[in-house]
């Protein structure tokens, strides 16, 4: 549910700044988890962490759509998702090793890279929205939502439906025509 307000926000504010603030808040939530003095404090810091993580998916998906050409987006986004899983696994291993010393050390150690990453994202230039919407030469044509809406308003949908009927009529056999 946390993704819903962030999805709305991502459409209106610079996504690189949103990610920078979210990553910084992620680091703060990890530090708060390390400083937790009781169950309620730890629970609240983890709820903050979950809320901040809900920002990542709509922000990254929107940025991938504007930074990479359409022919590469699926692969790039799968790389992002795989990286999240691999990073989570590495984080569990590292934090687990530190937890043998102190459970707080795992949270504290995982917060450190967040602040460097937040600084880096904060310095990124915001790409133009819809900036990579044009397909490369030789790629199949894909219409934008606005172009599809224009076609529908001009009767393009009716032509598609009629064309489908004509194809079905054309595929009838002579026996079907005699009936």
PDB file of C-alpha atoms in Angstrom:
ATOM      1  CA  UNK A   1       0.000   0.000   0.000  1.00  0.00           C
ATOM      2  CA  UNK A   2       2.931   2.322   0.554  1.00  0.00           C
ATOM      3  CA  UNK A   3       3.671   2.265  -3.173  1.00  0.00           C
ATOM      4  CA  UNK A   4       0.380   4.003  -3.981  1.00  0.00           C
ATOM      5  CA  UNK A   5       1.224   7.456  -2.599  1.00  0.00           C
ATOM      6  CA  UNK A   6       4.807   7.171  -3.838  1.00  0.00           C
ATOM      7  CA  UNK A   7       3.581   6.292  -7.339  1.00  0.00           C
ATOM      8  CA  UNK A   8       1.537   9.503  -7.355  1.00  0.00           C
ATOM      9  CA  UNK A   9       4.508  11.476  -6.018  1.00  0.00           C
ATOM     10  CA  UNK A  10       6.922   9.991  -8.559  1.00  0.00           C
ATOM     11  CA  UNK A  11       4.757  11.362 -11.370  1.00  0.00           C
ATOM     12  CA  UNK A  12       5.021  14.892  -9.988  1.00  0.00           C
ATOM     13  CA  UNK A  13       8.450  15.361  -8.382  1.00  0.00           C
ATOM     14  CA  UNK A  14      12.039  14.712  -9.506  1.00  0.00           C
ATOM     15  CA  UNK A  15      12.515  10.955  -9.135  1.00  0.00           C
ATOM     16  CA  UNK A  16      16.231  11.115  -8.436  1.00  0.00           C
ATOM     17  CA  UNK A  17      15.562  13.432  -5.485  1.00  0.00           C
ATOM     18  CA  UNK A  18      12.782  11.167  -4.202  1.00  0.00           C
ATOM     19  CA  UNK A  19      15.140   8.195  -4.357  1.00  0.00           C
ATOM     20  CA  UNK A  20      17.923  10.149  -2.657  1.00  0.00           C
ATOM     21  CA  UNK A  21      15.643  11.118   0.237  1.00  0.00           C
ATOM     22  CA  UNK A  22      14.159   7.614   0.431  1.00  0.00           C
ATOM     23  CA  UNK A  23      17.592   5.980   0.558  1.00  0.00           C
ATOM     24  CA  UNK A  24      18.686   8.438   3.236  1.00  0.00           C
ATOM     25  CA  UNK A  25      15.508   7.665   5.217  1.00  0.00           C
ATOM     26  CA  UNK A  26      16.281   3.963   4.744  1.00  0.00           C
ATOM     27  CA  UNK A  27      19.677   4.539   6.361  1.00  0.00           C
ATOM     28  CA  UNK A  28      18.055   6.466   9.215  1.00  0.00           C
ATOM     29  CA  UNK A  29      15.543   3.642   9.737  1.00  0.00           C
ATOM     30  CA  UNK A  30      18.432   1.160   9.931  1.00  0.00           C
ATOM     31  CA  UNK A  31      20.238   3.346  12.500  1.00  0.00           C
ATOM     32  CA  UNK A  32      17.010   3.650  14.498  1.00  0.00           C
ATOM     33  CA  UNK A  33      16.675  -0.142  14.385  1.00  0.00           C
ATOM     34  CA  UNK A  34      20.211  -0.449  15.753  1.00  0.00           C
ATOM     35  CA  UNK A  35      19.338   1.985  18.550  1.00  0.00           C
ATOM     36  CA  UNK A  36      16.054   0.315  19.458  1.00  0.00           C
ATOM     37  CA  UNK A  37      15.599  -0.127  23.190  1.00  0.00           C
ATOM     38  CA  UNK A  38      12.511  -2.295  23.006  1.00  0.00           C
ATOM     39  CA  UNK A  39      10.127  -4.168  20.766  1.00  0.00           C
ATOM     40  CA  UNK A  40       7.828  -1.222  19.969  1.00  0.00           C
ATOM     41  CA  UNK A  41      10.777   1.002  18.991  1.00  0.00           C
ATOM     42  CA  UNK A  42      12.178  -1.742  16.748  1.00  0.00           C
ATOM     43  CA  UNK A  43       8.751  -2.383  15.219  1.00  0.00           C
ATOM     44  CA  UNK A  44       8.211   1.308  14.445  1.00  0.00           C
ATOM     45  CA  UNK A  45      11.665   1.664  12.887  1.00  0.00           C
ATOM     46  CA  UNK A  46      11.000  -1.396  10.731  1.00  0.00           C
ATOM     47  CA  UNK A  47       7.622   0.032   9.672  1.00  0.00           C
ATOM     48  CA  UNK A  48       9.448   3.193   8.619  1.00  0.00           C
ATOM     49  CA  UNK A  49      11.877   1.018   6.678  1.00  0.00           C
ATOM     50  CA  UNK A  50       9.021  -0.766   4.905  1.00  0.00           C
ATOM     51  CA  UNK A  51       7.367   2.519   4.004  1.00  0.00           C
ATOM     52  CA  UNK A  52      10.591   3.853   2.559  1.00  0.00           C
ATOM     53  CA  UNK A  53      11.166   0.673   0.547  1.00  0.00           C
ATOM     54  CA  UNK A  54       7.729   1.140  -1.024  1.00  0.00           C
ATOM     55  CA  UNK A  55       9.143   4.211  -2.768  1.00  0.00           C
ATOM     56  CA  UNK A  56      11.787   2.291  -4.688  1.00  0.00           C
ATOM     57  CA  UNK A  57       9.622   0.315  -7.113  1.00  0.00           C
ATOM     58  CA  UNK A  58       7.647   3.171  -8.712  1.00  0.00           C
ATOM     59  CA  UNK A  59      10.702   5.448  -8.741  1.00  0.00           C
ATOM     60  CA  UNK A  60      13.017   2.913 -10.360  1.00  0.00           C
ATOM     61  CA  UNK A  61      10.385   1.733 -12.842  1.00  0.00           C
ATOM     62  CA  UNK A  62       9.739   5.317 -13.938  1.00  0.00           C
ATOM     63  CA  UNK A  63      13.454   6.069 -14.279  1.00  0.00           C
ATOM     64  CA  UNK A  64      14.121   2.889 -16.264  1.00  0.00           C
ATOM     65  CA  UNK A  65      11.358   3.937 -18.650  1.00  0.00           C
ATOM     66  CA  UNK A  66      12.999   7.285 -19.287  1.00  0.00           C
ATOM     67  CA  UNK A  67      16.675   6.368 -19.255  1.00  0.00           C
ATOM     68  CA  UNK A  68      16.728   3.214 -21.401  1.00  0.00           C
ATOM     69  CA  UNK A  69      15.306   2.531 -24.870  1.00  0.00           C
ATOM     70  CA  UNK A  70      12.131   0.450 -25.060  1.00  0.00           C
ATOM     71  CA  UNK A  71      13.978  -2.497 -26.563  1.00  0.00           C
ATOM     72  CA  UNK A  72      16.163  -2.827 -23.429  1.00  0.00           C
ATOM     73  CA  UNK A  73      13.749  -1.989 -20.589  1.00  0.00           C
ATOM     74  CA  UNK A  74      12.664  -5.531 -19.802  1.00  0.00           C
ATOM     75  CA  UNK A  75      16.243  -6.739 -19.427  1.00  0.00           C
ATOM     76  CA  UNK A  76      17.329  -3.677 -17.457  1.00  0.00           C
ATOM     77  CA  UNK A  77      14.394  -3.950 -15.059  1.00  0.00           C
ATOM     78  CA  UNK A  78      15.040  -7.676 -14.567  1.00  0.00           C
ATOM     79  CA  UNK A  79      18.666  -6.783 -13.768  1.00  0.00           C
ATOM     80  CA  UNK A  80      17.422  -4.259 -11.193  1.00  0.00           C
ATOM     81  CA  UNK A  81      15.134  -6.826  -9.562  1.00  0.00           C
ATOM     82  CA  UNK A  82      17.873  -9.480  -9.560  1.00  0.00           C
ATOM     83  CA  UNK A  83      20.260  -6.940  -8.039  1.00  0.00           C
ATOM     84  CA  UNK A  84      17.771  -6.235  -5.270  1.00  0.00           C
ATOM     85  CA  UNK A  85      17.559  -9.932  -4.443  1.00  0.00           C
ATOM     86  CA  UNK A  86      21.320 -10.479  -4.629  1.00  0.00           C
ATOM     87  CA  UNK A  87      21.920  -7.358  -2.520  1.00  0.00           C
ATOM     88  CA  UNK A  88      19.388  -8.570   0.040  1.00  0.00           C
ATOM     89  CA  UNK A  89      21.143 -11.936   0.217  1.00  0.00           C
ATOM     90  CA  UNK A  90      24.541 -10.310   0.678  1.00  0.00           C
ATOM     91  CA  UNK A  91      23.054  -7.997   3.321  1.00  0.00           C
ATOM     92  CA  UNK A  92      21.605 -10.972   5.214  1.00  0.00           C
ATOM     93  CA  UNK A  93      24.950 -12.770   5.124  1.00  0.00           C
ATOM     94  CA  UNK A  94      26.914  -9.711   6.241  1.00  0.00           C
ATOM     95  CA  UNK A  95      24.420  -8.648   8.882  1.00  0.00           C
ATOM     96  CA  UNK A  96      24.115 -12.233  10.072  1.00  0.00           C
ATOM     97  CA  UNK A  97      27.867 -12.474  10.518  1.00  0.00           C
ATOM     98  CA  UNK A  98      27.892  -9.189  12.442  1.00  0.00           C
ATOM     99  CA  UNK A  99      24.906 -10.314  14.517  1.00  0.00           C
ATOM    100  CA  UNK A 100      27.046 -13.006  16.091  1.00  0.00           C
ATOM    101  CA  UNK A 101      28.898 -10.115  17.722  1.00  0.00           C
ATOM    102  CA  UNK A 102      25.834  -7.852  18.294  1.00  0.00           C
ATOM    103  CA  UNK A 103      22.421  -7.762  16.638  1.00  0.00           C
ATOM    104  CA  UNK A 104      22.685  -3.982  16.556  1.00  0.00           C
ATOM    105  CA  UNK A 105      25.900  -4.088  14.516  1.00  0.00           C
ATOM    106  CA  UNK A 106      24.098  -5.666  11.571  1.00  0.00           C
ATOM    107  CA  UNK A 107      21.608  -2.805  11.358  1.00  0.00           C
ATOM    108  CA  UNK A 108      24.319  -0.172  11.819  1.00  0.00           C
ATOM    109  CA  UNK A 109      26.581  -1.676   9.160  1.00  0.00           C
ATOM    110  CA  UNK A 110      23.768  -1.854   6.609  1.00  0.00           C
ATOM    111  CA  UNK A 111      22.998   1.822   7.141  1.00  0.00           C
ATOM    112  CA  UNK A 112      26.465   3.020   6.078  1.00  0.00           C
ATOM    113  CA  UNK A 113      26.216   2.353   2.323  1.00  0.00           C
ATOM    114  CA  UNK A 114      22.772   3.990   2.275  1.00  0.00           C
ATOM    115  CA  UNK A 115      24.137   7.458   2.993  1.00  0.00           C
ATOM    116  CA  UNK A 116      26.771   7.235   0.223  1.00  0.00           C
ATOM    117  CA  UNK A 117      24.158   5.927  -2.222  1.00  0.00           C
ATOM    118  CA  UNK A 118      21.728   8.696  -1.240  1.00  0.00           C
ATOM    119  CA  UNK A 119      24.420  11.307  -1.890  1.00  0.00           C
ATOM    120  CA  UNK A 120      25.120   9.766  -5.323  1.00  0.00           C
ATOM    121  CA  UNK A 121      21.425   9.684  -6.300  1.00  0.00           C
ATOM    122  CA  UNK A 122      21.010  13.262  -5.124  1.00  0.00           C
ATOM    123  CA  UNK A 123      23.678  14.357  -7.583  1.00  0.00           C
ATOM    124  CA  UNK A 124      22.143  12.580 -10.588  1.00  0.00           C
ATOM    125  CA  UNK A 125      20.505  14.698 -13.255  1.00  0.00           C
ATOM    126  CA  UNK A 126      16.770  14.046 -13.572  1.00  0.00           C
ATOM    127  CA  UNK A 127      16.097  12.581 -17.036  1.00  0.00           C
ATOM    128  CA  UNK A 128      13.348  14.064 -19.182  1.00  0.00           C
ATOM    129  CA  UNK A 129      10.045  12.271 -18.753  1.00  0.00           C
ATOM    130  CA  UNK A 130       9.253  10.225 -21.831  1.00  0.00           C
ATOM    131  CA  UNK A 131      12.795  10.947 -22.985  1.00  0.00           C
ATOM    132  CA  UNK A 132      13.474   7.501 -24.425  1.00  0.00           C
ATOM    133  CA  UNK A 133       9.988   6.762 -25.773  1.00  0.00           C
ATOM    134  CA  UNK A 134      11.119   6.468 -29.402  1.00  0.00           C
ATOM    135  CA  UNK A 135      12.011   3.011 -30.644  1.00  0.00           C
ATOM    136  CA  UNK A 136      15.297   2.436 -32.379  1.00  0.00           C
ATOM    137  CA  UNK A 137      15.441   1.847 -36.123  1.00  0.00           C
ATOM    138  CA  UNK A 138      14.334  -1.648 -37.078  1.00  0.00           C
ATOM    139  CA  UNK A 139      12.430  -2.262 -33.846  1.00  0.00           C
ATOM    140  CA  UNK A 140       8.706  -3.021 -34.055  1.00  0.00           C
ATOM    141  CA  UNK A 141       6.457   0.024 -33.807  1.00  0.00           C
ATOM    142  CA  UNK A 142       4.738   0.544 -30.472  1.00  0.00           C
ATOM    143  CA  UNK A 143       2.210   3.340 -30.062  1.00  0.00           C
ATOM    144  CA  UNK A 144       2.141   5.570 -27.029  1.00  0.00           C
ATOM    145  CA  UNK A 145      -1.039   5.816 -24.969  1.00  0.00           C
ATOM    146  CA  UNK A 146      -1.742   9.254 -26.484  1.00  0.00           C
ATOM    147  CA  UNK A 147      -1.389   7.911 -30.040  1.00  0.00           C
ATOM    148  CA  UNK A 148      -3.694   4.995 -29.265  1.00  0.00           C
ATOM    149  CA  UNK A 149      -6.256   7.421 -27.787  1.00  0.00           C
ATOM    150  CA  UNK A 150      -6.011   9.597 -30.924  1.00  0.00           C
ATOM    151  CA  UNK A 151      -6.618   6.532 -33.118  1.00  0.00           C
ATOM    152  CA  UNK A 152      -9.647   5.572 -31.051  1.00  0.00           C
ATOM    153  CA  UNK A 153     -11.089   9.085 -31.315  1.00  0.00           C
ATOM    154  CA  UNK A 154     -10.608   9.018 -35.106  1.00  0.00           C
ATOM    155  CA  UNK A 155     -12.415   5.710 -35.456  1.00  0.00           C
ATOM    156  CA  UNK A 156      -9.289   3.567 -35.504  1.00  0.00           C
ATOM    157  CA  UNK A 157     -10.793   1.104 -33.052  1.00  0.00           C
ATOM    158  CA  UNK A 158     -13.829   0.693 -35.326  1.00  0.00           C
ATOM    159  CA  UNK A 159     -11.508  -0.034 -38.261  1.00  0.00           C
ATOM    160  CA  UNK A 160      -9.700  -2.681 -36.198  1.00  0.00           C
ATOM    161  CA  UNK A 161     -12.977  -4.343 -35.249  1.00  0.00           C
ATOM    162  CA  UNK A 162     -14.218  -4.256 -38.846  1.00  0.00           C
ATOM    163  CA  UNK A 163     -10.922  -5.607 -40.061  1.00  0.00           C
ATOM    164  CA  UNK A 164     -11.234  -8.500 -37.627  1.00  0.00           C
ATOM    165  CA  UNK A 165     -14.737  -9.266 -38.926  1.00  0.00           C
ATOM    166  CA  UNK A 166     -13.534  -9.166 -42.498  1.00  0.00           C
ATOM    167  CA  UNK A 167     -10.767 -11.618 -41.683  1.00  0.00           C
ATOM    168  CA  UNK A 168     -13.238 -13.993 -40.060  1.00  0.00           C
ATOM    169  CA  UNK A 169     -15.601 -13.645 -43.018  1.00  0.00           C
ATOM    170  CA  UNK A 170     -12.734 -14.278 -45.410  1.00  0.00           C
ATOM    171  CA  UNK A 171     -11.815 -17.507 -43.591  1.00  0.00           C
ATOM    172  CA  UNK A 172     -15.265 -19.042 -44.124  1.00  0.00           C
ATOM    173  CA  UNK A 173     -15.455 -22.006 -46.410  1.00  0.00           C
ATOM    174  CA  UNK A 174     -17.806 -22.297 -49.396  1.00  0.00           C
ATOM    175  CA  UNK A 175     -20.047 -24.641 -47.362  1.00  0.00           C
ATOM    176  CA  UNK A 176     -20.547 -21.861 -44.769  1.00  0.00           C
ATOM    177  CA  UNK A 177     -21.591 -19.426 -47.510  1.00  0.00           C
ATOM    178  CA  UNK A 178     -24.254 -21.799 -48.912  1.00  0.00           C
ATOM    179  CA  UNK A 179     -25.994 -21.994 -45.514  1.00  0.00           C
TER     180      UNK A 179
END
